[in-house]
Each structure stands twice: as structure tokens, then as C-alpha cells.
PDB file of C-alpha atoms in Angstrom:
ATOM      1  CA  MET A   1      92.401  97.718 140.608  1.00 41.00           C
ATOM      2  CA  THR A   2      91.550 101.005 142.279  1.00 38.00           C
ATOM      3  CA  ASP A   3      94.621 103.160 141.718  1.00 50.00           C
ATOM      4  CA  LEU A   4      96.743 102.807 138.620  1.00 57.00           C
ATOM      5  CA  HIS A   5      98.856 105.896 139.192  1.00 58.00           C
ATOM      6  CA  LEU A   6     102.394 105.853 140.530  1.00 58.00           C
ATOM      7  CA  ARG A   7     102.629 108.354 143.357  1.00 56.00           C
ATOM      8  CA  PRO A   8     106.146 109.516 144.256  1.00 61.00           C
ATOM      9  CA  GLN A   9     107.235 107.908 147.533  1.00 59.00           C
ATOM     10  CA  LEU A  10     109.796 109.074 150.045  1.00 53.00           C
ATOM     11  CA  MET A  11     112.390 106.309 150.160  1.00 55.00           C
ATOM     12  CA  GLY A  12     113.314 104.759 153.489  1.00 55.00           C
ATOM     13  CA  GLY A  13     116.696 103.932 154.944  1.00 50.00           C
ATOM     14  CA  LEU A  14     117.976 100.356 154.924  1.00 44.00           C
ATOM     15  CA  ASN A  15     117.063  99.390 158.459  1.00 43.00           C
ATOM     16  CA  ARG A  16     116.474  95.630 158.066  1.00 39.00           C
ATOM     17  CA  ARG A  17     113.645  95.179 160.582  1.00 39.00           C
ATOM     18  CA  ARG A  18     111.771  98.379 159.724  1.00 36.00           C
ATOM     19  CA  PHE A  19     112.262  97.975 155.964  1.00 35.00           C
ATOM     20  CA  LEU A  20     111.021  94.405 155.786  1.00 35.00           C
ATOM     21  CA  ALA A  21     108.055  95.114 158.046  1.00 35.00           C
ATOM     22  CA  GLY A  22     107.061  98.225 156.100  1.00 32.00           C
ATOM     23  CA  LEU A  23     107.422  96.550 152.727  1.00 33.00           C
ATOM     24  CA  ALA A  24     105.293  93.611 153.785  1.00 32.00           C
ATOM     25  CA  ALA A  25     102.618  95.872 155.229  1.00 29.00           C
ATOM     26  CA  SER A  26     102.252  98.427 152.459  1.00 26.00           C
ATOM     27  CA  GLY A  27     104.090  97.309 149.347  1.00 29.00           C
ATOM     28  CA  ALA A  28     105.548 100.815 149.141  1.00 28.00           C
ATOM     29  CA  LEU A  29     108.790 102.415 150.214  1.00 27.00           C
ATOM     30  CA  ALA A  30     108.273 105.136 152.798  1.00 26.00           C
ATOM     31  CA  ALA A  31     110.233 107.537 155.032  1.00 25.00           C
ATOM     32  CA  CYS A  32     113.775 108.779 154.571  1.00 28.00           C
ATOM     33  CA  GLY A  33     117.121 109.890 156.071  1.00 30.00           C
ATOM     34  CA  GLY A  34     118.285 110.751 159.563  1.00 30.00           C
ATOM     35  CA  SER A  35     117.332 108.749 162.636  1.00 30.00           C
ATOM     36  CA  ASP A  36     114.518 106.224 162.649  1.00 31.00           C
ATOM     37  CA  SER A  37     112.221 108.675 164.393  1.00 30.00           C
ATOM     38  CA  ASP A  38     113.021 111.438 161.932  1.00 32.00           C
ATOM     39  CA  ALA A  39     112.492 109.090 159.010  1.00 28.00           C
ATOM     40  CA  GLU A  40     109.115 107.918 160.211  1.00 28.00           C
ATOM     41  CA  SER A  41     107.870 111.452 160.787  1.00 28.00           C
ATOM     42  CA  SER A  42     109.040 112.661 157.374  1.00 29.00           C
ATOM     43  CA  ALA A  43     106.941 110.161 155.432  1.00 27.00           C
ATOM     44  CA  ASP A  44     103.925 112.473 155.618  1.00 28.00           C
ATOM     45  CA  GLY A  45     105.915 115.643 154.974  1.00 28.00           C
ATOM     46  CA  ALA A  46     106.860 116.446 158.561  1.00 25.00           C
ATOM     47  CA  GLY A  47     110.184 116.015 160.321  1.00 27.00           C
ATOM     48  CA  GLY A  48     113.539 115.659 158.559  1.00 30.00           C
ATOM     49  CA  ASN A  49     116.045 118.491 158.223  1.00 30.00           C
ATOM     50  CA  THR A  50     113.783 121.503 157.914  1.00 29.00           C
ATOM     51  CA  ASP A  51     116.720 123.851 158.570  1.00 35.00           C
ATOM     52  CA  ALA A  52     118.372 122.927 155.283  1.00 35.00           C
ATOM     53  CA  ASP A  53     118.487 125.305 152.336  1.00 39.00           C
ATOM     54  CA  PRO A  54     115.713 123.828 150.173  1.00 36.00           C
ATOM     55  CA  GLY A  55     117.624 124.590 146.997  1.00 41.00           C
ATOM     56  CA  VAL A  56     120.940 122.963 147.912  1.00 44.00           C
ATOM     57  CA  ALA A  57     121.322 119.214 147.579  1.00 45.00           C
ATOM     58  CA  GLY A  58     123.677 117.645 150.113  1.00 48.00           C
ATOM     59  CA  ASN A  59     122.399 119.910 152.856  1.00 52.00           C
ATOM     60  CA  GLY A  60     119.748 117.606 154.250  1.00 70.00           C
ATOM     61  CA  PHE A  61     117.746 116.394 151.237  1.00 86.00           C
ATOM     62  CA  THR A  62     115.510 113.351 151.046  1.00 88.00           C
ATOM     63  CA  LEU A  63     115.081 110.951 148.138  1.00 90.00           C
ATOM     64  CA  VAL A  64     111.757 110.527 146.361  1.00 90.00           C
ATOM     65  CA  GLN A  65     111.154 107.245 144.564  1.00 89.00           C
ATOM     66  CA  ARG A  66     110.055 107.806 140.955  1.00 92.00           C
ATOM     67  CA  PHE A  67     109.850 104.135 139.978  1.00 90.00           C
ATOM     68  CA  PRO A  68     107.211 101.518 140.809  1.00 87.00           C
ATOM     69  CA  ASN A  69     107.785  98.952 143.493  1.00 80.00           C
ATOM     70  CA  ASN A  70     107.772  95.201 142.823  1.00 86.00           C
ATOM     71  CA  VAL A  71     108.667  95.344 139.117  1.00 93.00           C
ATOM     72  CA  GLN A  72     112.484  95.393 139.195  1.00 94.00           C
ATOM     73  CA  ILE A  73     114.151  92.092 138.251  1.00 96.00           C
ATOM     74  CA  PRO A  74     117.824  90.986 138.123  1.00 96.00           C
ATOM     75  CA  GLY A  75     119.797  92.644 135.374  1.00 96.00           C
ATOM     76  CA  GLU A  76     120.105  96.348 134.708  1.00 96.00           C
ATOM     77  CA  ILE A  77     118.112  98.265 137.295  1.00 95.00           C
ATOM     78  CA  ARG A  78     116.822 101.767 136.565  1.00 97.00           C
ATOM     79  CA  MET A  79     116.171 103.890 139.656  1.00 96.00           C
ATOM     80  CA  PRO A  80     114.951 107.416 138.858  1.00 96.00           C
ATOM     81  CA  ILE A  81     114.813 109.562 141.992  1.00 95.00           C
ATOM     82  CA  THR A  82     113.946 113.177 142.734  1.00 94.00           C
ATOM     83  CA  LEU A  83     115.362 115.298 145.547  1.00 94.00           C
ATOM     84  CA  SER A  84     113.046 116.743 148.167  1.00 91.00           C
ATOM     85  CA  THR A  85     113.393 119.018 151.161  1.00 87.00           C
ATOM     86  CA  GLY A  86     112.474 117.973 154.681  1.00 73.00           C
ATOM     87  CA  ALA A  87     109.161 119.743 154.062  1.00 74.00           C
ATOM     88  CA  ALA A  88     108.394 117.306 151.219  1.00 72.00           C
ATOM     89  CA  GLU A  89     108.912 119.917 148.487  1.00 89.00           C
ATOM     90  CA  PHE A  90     110.698 118.959 145.297  1.00 92.00           C
ATOM     91  CA  ILE A  91     114.131 120.543 144.836  1.00 94.00           C
ATOM     92  CA  GLN A  92     114.115 122.118 141.381  1.00 93.00           C
ATOM     93  CA  ASN A  93     117.752 123.248 141.181  1.00 93.00           C
ATOM     94  CA  GLY A  94     119.793 120.324 142.464  1.00 94.00           C
ATOM     95  CA  PRO A  95     123.338 119.578 141.283  1.00 95.00           C
ATOM     96  CA  ALA A  96     124.014 118.674 137.676  1.00 96.00           C
ATOM     97  CA  THR A  97     125.334 115.249 138.716  1.00 97.00           C
ATOM     98  CA  LEU A  98     124.890 113.002 141.745  1.00 97.00           C
ATOM     99  CA  THR A  99     126.946 109.975 142.762  1.00 97.00           C
ATOM    100  CA  ALA A 100     125.722 106.982 144.726  1.00 97.00           C
ATOM    101  CA  ARG A 101     126.639 103.536 146.031  1.00 96.00           C
ATOM    102  CA  VAL A 102     124.443 100.441 145.907  1.00 96.00           C
ATOM    103  CA  LEU A 103     124.375  98.517 149.198  1.00 95.00           C
ATOM    104  CA  ASP A 104     123.058  95.076 150.059  1.00 94.00           C
ATOM    105  CA  ILE A 105     120.817  94.611 153.074  1.00 90.00           C
ATOM    106  CA  ASP A 106     123.860  94.214 155.339  1.00 92.00           C
ATOM    107  CA  GLY A 107     125.319  97.530 154.168  1.00 92.00           C
ATOM    108  CA  ASN A 108     128.022  96.062 151.919  1.00 94.00           C
ATOM    109  CA  GLN A 109     128.757  98.015 148.755  1.00 95.00           C
ATOM    110  CA  LEU A 110     128.083  96.264 145.461  1.00 95.00           C
ATOM    111  CA  GLY A 111     130.513  97.172 142.690  1.00 95.00           C
ATOM    112  CA  ASP A 112     131.763 100.663 141.962  1.00 96.00           C
ATOM    113  CA  ALA A 113     130.051 103.954 142.670  1.00 97.00           C
ATOM    114  CA  ILE A 114     127.531 105.082 140.058  1.00 98.00           C
ATOM    115  CA  SER A 115     126.441 108.514 138.890  1.00 98.00           C
ATOM    116  CA  ALA A 116     123.426 110.145 137.283  1.00 98.00           C
ATOM    117  CA  VAL A 117     122.844 113.500 135.628  1.00 97.00           C
ATOM    118  CA  ARG A 118     119.917 115.764 136.446  1.00 98.00           C
ATOM    119  CA  ARG A 119     117.168 115.558 133.848  1.00 97.00           C
ATOM    120  CA  ASP A 120     114.789 118.500 133.892  1.00 96.00           C
ATOM    121  CA  VAL A 121     111.176 117.607 133.240  1.00 95.00           C
ATOM    122  CA  ALA A 122     107.808 118.438 134.821  1.00 90.00           C
ATOM    123  CA  PRO A 123     106.822 118.221 137.606  1.00 90.00           C
ATOM    124  CA  ALA A 124     110.381 117.948 139.005  1.00 93.00           C
ATOM    125  CA  PRO A 125     113.901 117.058 137.858  1.00 96.00           C
ATOM    126  CA  TYR A 126     115.029 113.466 138.300  1.00 97.00           C
ATOM    127  CA  TYR A 127     118.271 111.481 138.328  1.00 97.00           C
ATOM    128  CA  ASP A 128     118.169 108.127 136.513  1.00 96.00           C
ATOM    129  CA  PHE A 129     120.611 105.908 138.392  1.00 98.00           C
ATOM    130  CA  ARG A 130     121.351 102.579 136.739  1.00 97.00           C
ATOM    131  CA  THR A 131     123.236  99.571 138.021  1.00 97.00           C
ATOM    132  CA  THR A 132     123.356  95.820 137.462  1.00 97.00           C
ATOM    133  CA  ILE A 133     122.150  93.425 140.163  1.00 97.00           C
ATOM    134  CA  ASP A 134     122.415  89.699 139.546  1.00 96.00           C
ATOM    135  CA  ALA A 135     119.940  88.225 142.018  1.00 97.00           C
ATOM    136  CA  PRO A 136     116.692  89.104 143.823  1.00 97.00           C
ATOM    137  CA  GLY A 137     116.966  90.718 147.230  1.00 97.00           C
ATOM    138  CA  PHE A 138     116.767  93.905 149.256  1.00 96.00           C
ATOM    139  CA  PHE A 139     119.148  96.748 148.502  1.00 95.00           C
ATOM    140  CA  ALA A 140     119.705 100.452 149.038  1.00 94.00           C
ATOM    141  CA  LEU A 141     120.771 103.409 146.947  1.00 95.00           C
ATOM    142  CA  ALA A 142     123.086 105.548 149.088  1.00 94.00           C
ATOM    143  CA  VAL A 143     123.327 108.956 147.398  1.00 95.00           C
ATOM    144  CA  ALA A 144     126.253 111.210 148.336  1.00 93.00           C
ATOM    145  CA  GLY A 145     124.899 113.968 150.559  1.00 89.00           C
ATOM    146  CA  GLY A 146     121.821 111.958 151.497  1.00 86.00           C
ATOM    147  CA  PRO A 147     121.092 109.468 154.289  1.00 80.00           C
ATOM    148  CA  ASP A 148     124.165 107.331 155.059  1.00 79.00           C
ATOM    149  CA  ASP A 149     122.270 104.046 155.109  1.00 76.00           C
ATOM    150  CA  GLY A 150     120.682 104.703 151.745  1.00 79.00           C
ATOM    151  CA  ALA A 151     117.220 104.433 150.251  1.00 85.00           C
ATOM    152  CA  ALA A 152     115.695 100.966 150.182  1.00 91.00           C
ATOM    153  CA  PHE A 153     114.421  99.121 147.125  1.00 94.00           C
ATOM    154  CA  GLN A 154     113.684  95.531 146.172  1.00 95.00           C
ATOM    155  CA  VAL A 155     114.699  93.364 143.219  1.00 97.00           C
ATOM    156  CA  MET A 156     112.118  90.668 142.526  1.00 96.00           C
ATOM    157  CA  ASP A 157     112.204  87.115 141.251  1.00 96.00           C
ATOM    158  CA  PRO A 158     111.050  87.480 137.612  1.00 94.00           C
ATOM    159  CA  ARG A 159     108.372  84.852 138.221  1.00 94.00           C
ATOM    160  CA  ALA A 160     106.698  87.208 140.709  1.00 95.00           C
ATOM    161  CA  VAL A 161     106.477  90.157 138.294  1.00 95.00           C
ATOM    162  CA  ALA A 162     103.337  90.379 136.169  1.00 94.00           C
ATOM    163  CA  VAL A 163     104.361  93.241 133.884  1.00 96.00           C
ATOM    164  CA  PRO A 164     106.490  92.115 130.893  1.00 96.00           C
ATOM    165  CA  THR A 165     110.209  92.630 131.442  1.00 95.00           C
ATOM    166  CA  PRO A 166     113.250  92.966 129.169  1.00 95.00           C
ATOM    167  CA  GLY A 167     114.056  89.680 127.491  1.00 95.00           C
ATOM    168  CA  GLU A 168     110.398  88.658 127.264  1.00 96.00           C
ATOM    169  CA  MET A 169     108.119  88.931 124.264  1.00 97.00           C
ATOM    170  CA  LEU A 170     105.693  91.848 124.408  1.00 97.00           C
ATOM    171  CA  PRO A 171     102.231  90.286 124.129  1.00 95.00           C
ATOM    172  CA  GLY A 172     100.187  91.576 121.223  1.00 94.00           C
ATOM    173  CA  PHE A 173      96.917  93.342 121.896  1.00 94.00           C
ATOM    174  CA  ASP A 174      94.338  94.979 119.641  1.00 96.00           C
ATOM    175  CA  THR A 175      94.626  98.492 121.041  1.00 97.00           C
ATOM    176  CA  PRO A 176      91.948 101.005 119.941  1.00 95.00           C
ATOM    177  CA  THR A 177      92.688 102.941 116.757  1.00 96.00           C
ATOM    178  CA  VAL A 178      91.225 105.823 114.818  1.00 96.00           C
ATOM    179  CA  GLY A 179      89.666 103.291 112.458  1.00 96.00           C
ATOM    180  CA  ASP A 180      88.337 101.114 115.289  1.00 95.00           C
ATOM    181  CA  PRO A 181      87.986 103.016 118.596  1.00 94.00           C
ATOM    182  CA  GLN A 182      86.327  99.960 120.181  1.00 93.00           C
ATOM    183  CA  GLY A 183      83.788 102.092 122.011  1.00 90.00           C
ATOM    184  CA  PHE A 184      86.365 104.270 123.779  1.00 91.00           C
ATOM    185  CA  GLU A 185      84.893 107.635 124.711  1.00 89.00           C
ATOM    186  CA  VAL A 186      88.366 109.195 124.468  1.00 89.00           C
ATOM    187  CA  LEU A 187      90.875 107.496 122.188  1.00 93.00           C
ATOM    188  CA  CYS A 188      93.719 109.771 123.350  1.00 95.00           C
ATOM    189  CA  SER A 189      93.418 112.200 126.263  1.00 94.00           C
ATOM    190  CA  ARG A 190      96.236 114.461 125.080  1.00 94.00           C
ATOM    191  CA  ALA A 191      95.000 118.052 124.729  1.00 91.00           C
ATOM    192  CA  PRO A 192      94.283 120.001 122.682  1.00 92.00           C
ATOM    193  CA  GLU A 193      95.086 117.464 119.950  1.00 94.00           C
ATOM    194  CA  PRO A 194      95.389 113.666 120.278  1.00 95.00           C
ATOM    195  CA  CYS A 195      98.783 112.084 119.704  1.00 97.00           C
ATOM    196  CA  PRO A 196      99.588 110.476 116.315  1.00 97.00           C
ATOM    197  CA  PHE A 197     100.077 106.956 117.699  1.00 98.00           C
ATOM    198  CA  HIS A 198      96.649 105.412 117.103  1.00 98.00           C
ATOM    199  CA  ASP A 199      96.781 104.379 113.443  1.00 97.00           C
ATOM    200  CA  VAL A 200      97.646 100.702 114.018  1.00 97.00           C
ATOM    201  CA  THR A 201      97.027  98.264 116.846  1.00 98.00           C
ATOM    202  CA  LEU A 202      99.856  96.902 118.950  1.00 98.00           C
ATOM    203  CA  THR A 203      99.217  93.501 117.366  1.00 98.00           C
ATOM    204  CA  GLU A 204      99.682  94.966 113.883  1.00 98.00           C
ATOM    205  CA  ALA A 205     102.798  96.875 114.935  1.00 98.00           C
ATOM    206  CA  LEU A 206     104.442  93.754 116.357  1.00 97.00           C
ATOM    207  CA  ALA A 207     103.586  91.781 113.214  1.00 97.00           C
ATOM    208  CA  ALA A 208     105.292  94.321 110.950  1.00 96.00           C
ATOM    209  CA  GLY A 209     108.778  93.012 111.724  1.00 95.00           C
ATOM    210  CA  ARG A 210     110.271  96.258 113.013  1.00 96.00           C
ATOM    211  CA  PRO A 211     110.980  97.651 116.488  1.00 98.00           C
ATOM    212  CA  VAL A 212     108.036  99.000 118.470  1.00 98.00           C
ATOM    213  CA  ALA A 213     107.739 101.748 121.094  1.00 98.00           C
ATOM    214  CA  TYR A 214     104.538 101.042 123.032  1.00 98.00           C
ATOM    215  CA  TYR A 215     103.421 103.738 125.487  1.00 98.00           C
ATOM    216  CA  VAL A 216     100.754 103.093 128.129  1.00 97.00           C
ATOM    217  CA  GLY A 217      99.642 106.221 129.969  1.00 96.00           C
ATOM    218  CA  THR A 218      96.888 108.786 130.312  1.00 93.00           C
ATOM    219  CA  PRO A 219      97.946 112.437 129.994  1.00 92.00           C
ATOM    220  CA  ALA A 220      94.628 113.747 131.321  1.00 91.00           C
ATOM    221  CA  PHE A 221      94.440 111.688 134.511  1.00 86.00           C
ATOM    222  CA  CYS A 222      98.015 110.859 135.585  1.00 81.00           C
ATOM    223  CA  SER A 223      98.161 111.980 139.213  1.00 64.00           C
ATOM    224  CA  THR A 224     101.924 112.596 139.280  1.00 67.00           C
ATOM    225  CA  GLY A 225     101.831 114.846 136.219  1.00 81.00           C
ATOM    226  CA  SER A 226     104.491 112.758 134.454  1.00 90.00           C
ATOM    227  CA  CYS A 227     102.271 111.072 131.834  1.00 92.00           C
ATOM    228  CA  ALA A 228     101.803 114.165 129.675  1.00 93.00           C
ATOM    229  CA  PRO A 229     105.528 115.092 129.584  1.00 94.00           C
ATOM    230  CA  ALA A 230     106.390 111.457 128.851  1.00 96.00           C
ATOM    231  CA  LEU A 231     104.030 111.401 125.880  1.00 96.00           C
ATOM    232  CA  GLU A 232     105.349 114.750 124.634  1.00 96.00           C
ATOM    233  CA  ALA A 233     108.861 113.314 124.764  1.00 97.00           C
ATOM    234  CA  LEU A 234     107.698 110.396 122.636  1.00 97.00           C
ATOM    235  CA  ILE A 235     106.117 112.742 120.114  1.00 97.00           C
ATOM    236  CA  GLY A 236     109.326 114.767 120.049  1.00 97.00           C
ATOM    237  CA  ALA A 237     111.386 111.633 119.408  1.00 97.00           C
ATOM    238  CA  GLN A 238     109.165 110.373 116.598  1.00 95.00           C
ATOM    239  CA  GLU A 239     110.720 112.541 113.894  1.00 91.00           C
ATOM    240  CA  ARG A 240     114.177 111.112 114.545  1.00 96.00           C
ATOM    241  CA  PHE A 241     113.062 107.488 114.881  1.00 97.00           C
ATOM    242  CA  ALA A 242     109.981 107.230 112.646  1.00 95.00           C
ATOM    243  CA  ASP A 243     111.910 105.198 110.044  1.00 95.00           C
ATOM    244  CA  THR A 244     113.013 102.693 112.682  1.00 96.00           C
ATOM    245  CA  PHE A 245     110.193 102.305 115.210  1.00 98.00           C
ATOM    246  CA  THR A 246     106.438 101.935 115.075  1.00 98.00           C
ATOM    247  CA  PHE A 247     104.918 104.059 117.835  1.00 98.00           C
ATOM    248  CA  VAL A 248     101.708 102.967 119.574  1.00 98.00           C
ATOM    249  CA  HIS A 249      99.843 104.614 122.459  1.00 98.00           C
ATOM    250  CA  ALA A 250      97.153 103.071 124.658  1.00 97.00           C
ATOM    251  CA  GLU A 251      95.130 104.965 127.254  1.00 96.00           C
ATOM    252  CA  VAL A 252      94.645 103.380 130.652  1.00 93.00           C
ATOM    253  CA  PHE A 253      90.968 104.305 130.929  1.00 93.00           C
ATOM    254  CA  SER A 254      88.206 103.536 128.456  1.00 91.00           C
ATOM    255  CA  ASP A 255      85.811 106.262 129.637  1.00 90.00           C
ATOM    256  CA  ALA A 256      86.024 110.042 129.663  1.00 89.00           C
ATOM    257  CA  ALA A 257      85.678 110.172 133.461  1.00 89.00           C
ATOM    258  CA  GLY A 258      88.818 108.118 134.015  1.00 89.00           C
ATOM    259  CA  THR A 259      87.153 105.375 136.054  1.00 89.00           C
ATOM    260  CA  ALA A 260      87.095 102.260 133.832  1.00 91.00           C
ATOM    261  CA  ILE A 261      90.455 100.519 133.442  1.00 92.00           C
ATOM    262  CA  ALA A 262      91.152  99.744 129.787  1.00 94.00           C
ATOM    263  CA  PRO A 263      91.778  96.146 128.675  1.00 93.00           C
ATOM    264  CA  ALA A 264      95.157  97.197 127.265  1.00 93.00           C
ATOM    265  CA  VAL A 265      96.363  97.804 130.809  1.00 93.00           C
ATOM    266  CA  THR A 266      95.357  94.436 132.202  1.00 93.00           C
ATOM    267  CA  ALA A 267      96.851  92.761 129.116  1.00 94.00           C
ATOM    268  CA  VAL A 268     100.323  93.715 130.375  1.00 94.00           C
ATOM    269  CA  GLY A 269      99.590  93.383 134.091  1.00 93.00           C
ATOM    270  CA  MET A 270     100.265  97.042 134.886  1.00 93.00           C
ATOM    271  CA  THR A 271      99.362  98.568 138.247  1.00 90.00           C
ATOM    272  CA  TYR A 272     101.120 101.881 137.588  1.00 91.00           C
ATOM    273  CA  GLU A 273     101.597 104.394 134.797  1.00 91.00           C
ATOM    274  CA  PRO A 274     103.141 105.490 132.579  1.00 95.00           C
ATOM    275  CA  ALA A 275     105.316 102.813 131.020  1.00 96.00           C
ATOM    276  CA  LEU A 276     107.103 102.552 127.695  1.00 98.00           C
ATOM    277  CA  PHE A 277     107.928  99.132 126.248  1.00 98.00           C
ATOM    278  CA  ILE A 278     110.671  99.193 123.599  1.00 98.00           C
ATOM    279  CA  THR A 279     111.059  96.051 121.509  1.00 98.00           C
ATOM    280  CA  ASP A 280     113.374  94.835 118.803  1.00 97.00           C
ATOM    281  CA  ALA A 281     112.112  93.675 115.414  1.00 97.00           C
ATOM    282  CA  THR A 282     111.134  90.262 116.829  1.00 97.00           C
ATOM    283  CA  GLY A 283     108.867  91.786 119.500  1.00 97.00           C
ATOM    284  CA  THR A 284     111.292  91.028 122.330  1.00 98.00           C
ATOM    285  CA  ILE A 285     111.393  93.748 124.971  1.00 97.00           C
ATOM    286  CA  VAL A 286     114.850  95.317 125.116  1.00 97.00           C
ATOM    287  CA  GLU A 287     113.999  98.253 127.400  1.00 97.00           C
ATOM    288  CA  ARG A 288     111.159  99.301 129.682  1.00 97.00           C
ATOM    289  CA  LEU A 289     110.998 102.861 130.970  1.00 97.00           C
ATOM    290  CA  ASP A 290     108.765 103.324 134.002  1.00 96.00           C
ATOM    291  CA  ALA A 291     107.117 106.395 135.485  1.00 93.00           C
ATOM    292  CA  VAL A 292     109.305 109.275 134.346  1.00 95.00           C
ATOM    293  CA  TRP A 293     111.642 110.151 131.479  1.00 97.00           C
ATOM    294  CA  ASP A 294     112.618 113.178 129.418  1.00 97.00           C
ATOM    295  CA  GLN A 295     113.191 113.352 125.679  1.00 97.00           C
ATOM    296  CA  THR A 296     116.966 113.167 126.023  1.00 97.00           C
ATOM    297  CA  GLU A 297     116.931 109.922 128.009  1.00 97.00           C
ATOM    298  CA  LEU A 298     114.234 108.516 125.745  1.00 98.00           C
ATOM    299  CA  GLU A 299     116.230 109.192 122.596  1.00 97.00           C
ATOM    300  CA  GLU A 300     119.344 107.693 124.202  1.00 97.00           C
ATOM    301  CA  ARG A 301     117.466 104.473 124.927  1.00 97.00           C
ATOM    302  CA  LEU A 302     115.789 104.323 121.522  1.00 97.00           C
ATOM    303  CA  ALA A 303     119.159 104.770 119.829  1.00 96.00           C
ATOM    304  CA  LEU A 304     120.617 101.909 121.874  1.00 94.00           C
ATOM    305  CA  SER A 305     117.631  99.719 121.068  1.00 89.00           C
ATOM    306  CA  ALA A 306     117.424 100.425 117.329  1.00 82.00           C
TER     307      ALA A 306
END
């Protein structure tokens, strides 16, 4: 494992041949909106609608994937996206709400239109679209004002996904604690003070018979800048939910240089960060938040899971 971080990806249109070929080659979603030639050139920040007002969504924006590839399974699908200009700059003042349609690979709409509110968090606002998809396959999120053919994503067979998913038991692991740092050079890379989620191991938390919120991420080394805000949101939510949930944090590196992947990461098969596993009192995962969230969304999901 050489790169644990989730880097935002420009999301490509649902052109069957190009999408399948690109997904097989790279495992990542790339390019966006307009013609095929425009989409291919915009993947590295060039091309696209550079004449658009960069602050006005619906006037030539692109969609930036804020969720990891190859971890979505049938059921409720969470698809956080950020708006970008044709120059690959995040749009900070997009509309308060966006609407979208979910399309299958043949362009047929699945169900009703869906909507998402803008959630303001560093390094850029995001929209957390959610829908329900019943079977694996290739799909697209067609956002009003964006590319007509939508932004491609994949729903996997659960057997092909290594990271634990909702409905599965969260495997216990003896995460490092203040009492037993297990040789970690940095127990918690939050600065200037470590977070308060290192008093018990994940194994102990799961054995206590109450819901658990297990956060895996490294505030000091997360390349997208979303790990620190995600942890701050968890700290902010603790006061409201401390009587319901046990909160546990595990770093993804065991050394201060950020080069040695921690055993806690491989224990859950993660190839991205951050992630938050929310369980019920039996240890069954009821929600998994990937990559980006703000305190408002987090508290909404904790309240639903309590």
C-alpha cells in the first residue's frame, strides 16, 4: 500500500466504452462534462468551460468525486461531490441545494430525482447525495446544471469489497491507547492537542455493549485536508452523544514521518482515509461515512443510528 489518501477526482460522463475502459485501467473516475474531447482534457485541470463564472453553479461546472471508488455496495449509496470550475478550482459559493437524477449505464433514470444541501467544510463545500440501488452495476449521477450524461460511479458486489460495510460486524482490534501506545511515535496527530478518543481499544469499546463511533484518519498527513475537519466534527459531536456512543480514533500511520501504515488500517482493509464506522450496541455497522463530512451531517447520522 503506497497511497492511503483519497484524492478528489473529476468525475467522468457515462460513456459506456470510455467509462469501462478507464475504470479497468486506473480504478479511478476521471474527466467530466461536455464532449468527450473536452472531458478528457479537463481531467488534468485543462479544458472544460473556462468561460463560466467560477462562482455560479449551473454555468459550466464540473463534479469532483469526494468518495472512494470500489467500496459502494447495493443499498443506500452516499455520493458526496464538490463543484469545480473548468480550471479545476473548487467552487466555494455554490447553490444551497442541488438536484440530480441517477441513471443506469444505458441512460435510464432510476427512481425519482434526489437532492442534496450544500455542507460547508474545509477545504471545499460538498453535497451529500444519497439514493438506494439494489444491485451491482455502473451508474451515473446527473446533477442539474452539470453534464447531461452524468458523472459515473460503480456499485460493487459486496464480496469484492474488503472494507467492512453496513450490515456486517465491525471486527475488533486492539488500537493503541494512552495506557498502551504499542510503540506508536504519535498516538494522535491532531495539533496542538491530541483528541480524547484513545482511552480504550476498539476491542474494548465493542465489548461494552453500546454503540461505537470508530474513526480512522490522520489529521497531520491527510492529503485532501478533510481528515482534520472530520475529526473536529467528531470532537464537536461528542458532547451530545457521549452518553450513547463510545468514540475511538486510530491513526493510519505508526511513525511520526507518516510512512508506516498502521495495523489498524489493514485490519479493516482500508485503502483510503478518513472513514467513520458507526455501529449499534451489538457491533453491527449501521453507517459508514467516507472521505468527507461536516458536524451537521455527522450528528444527523449519529442520531439516526443511536
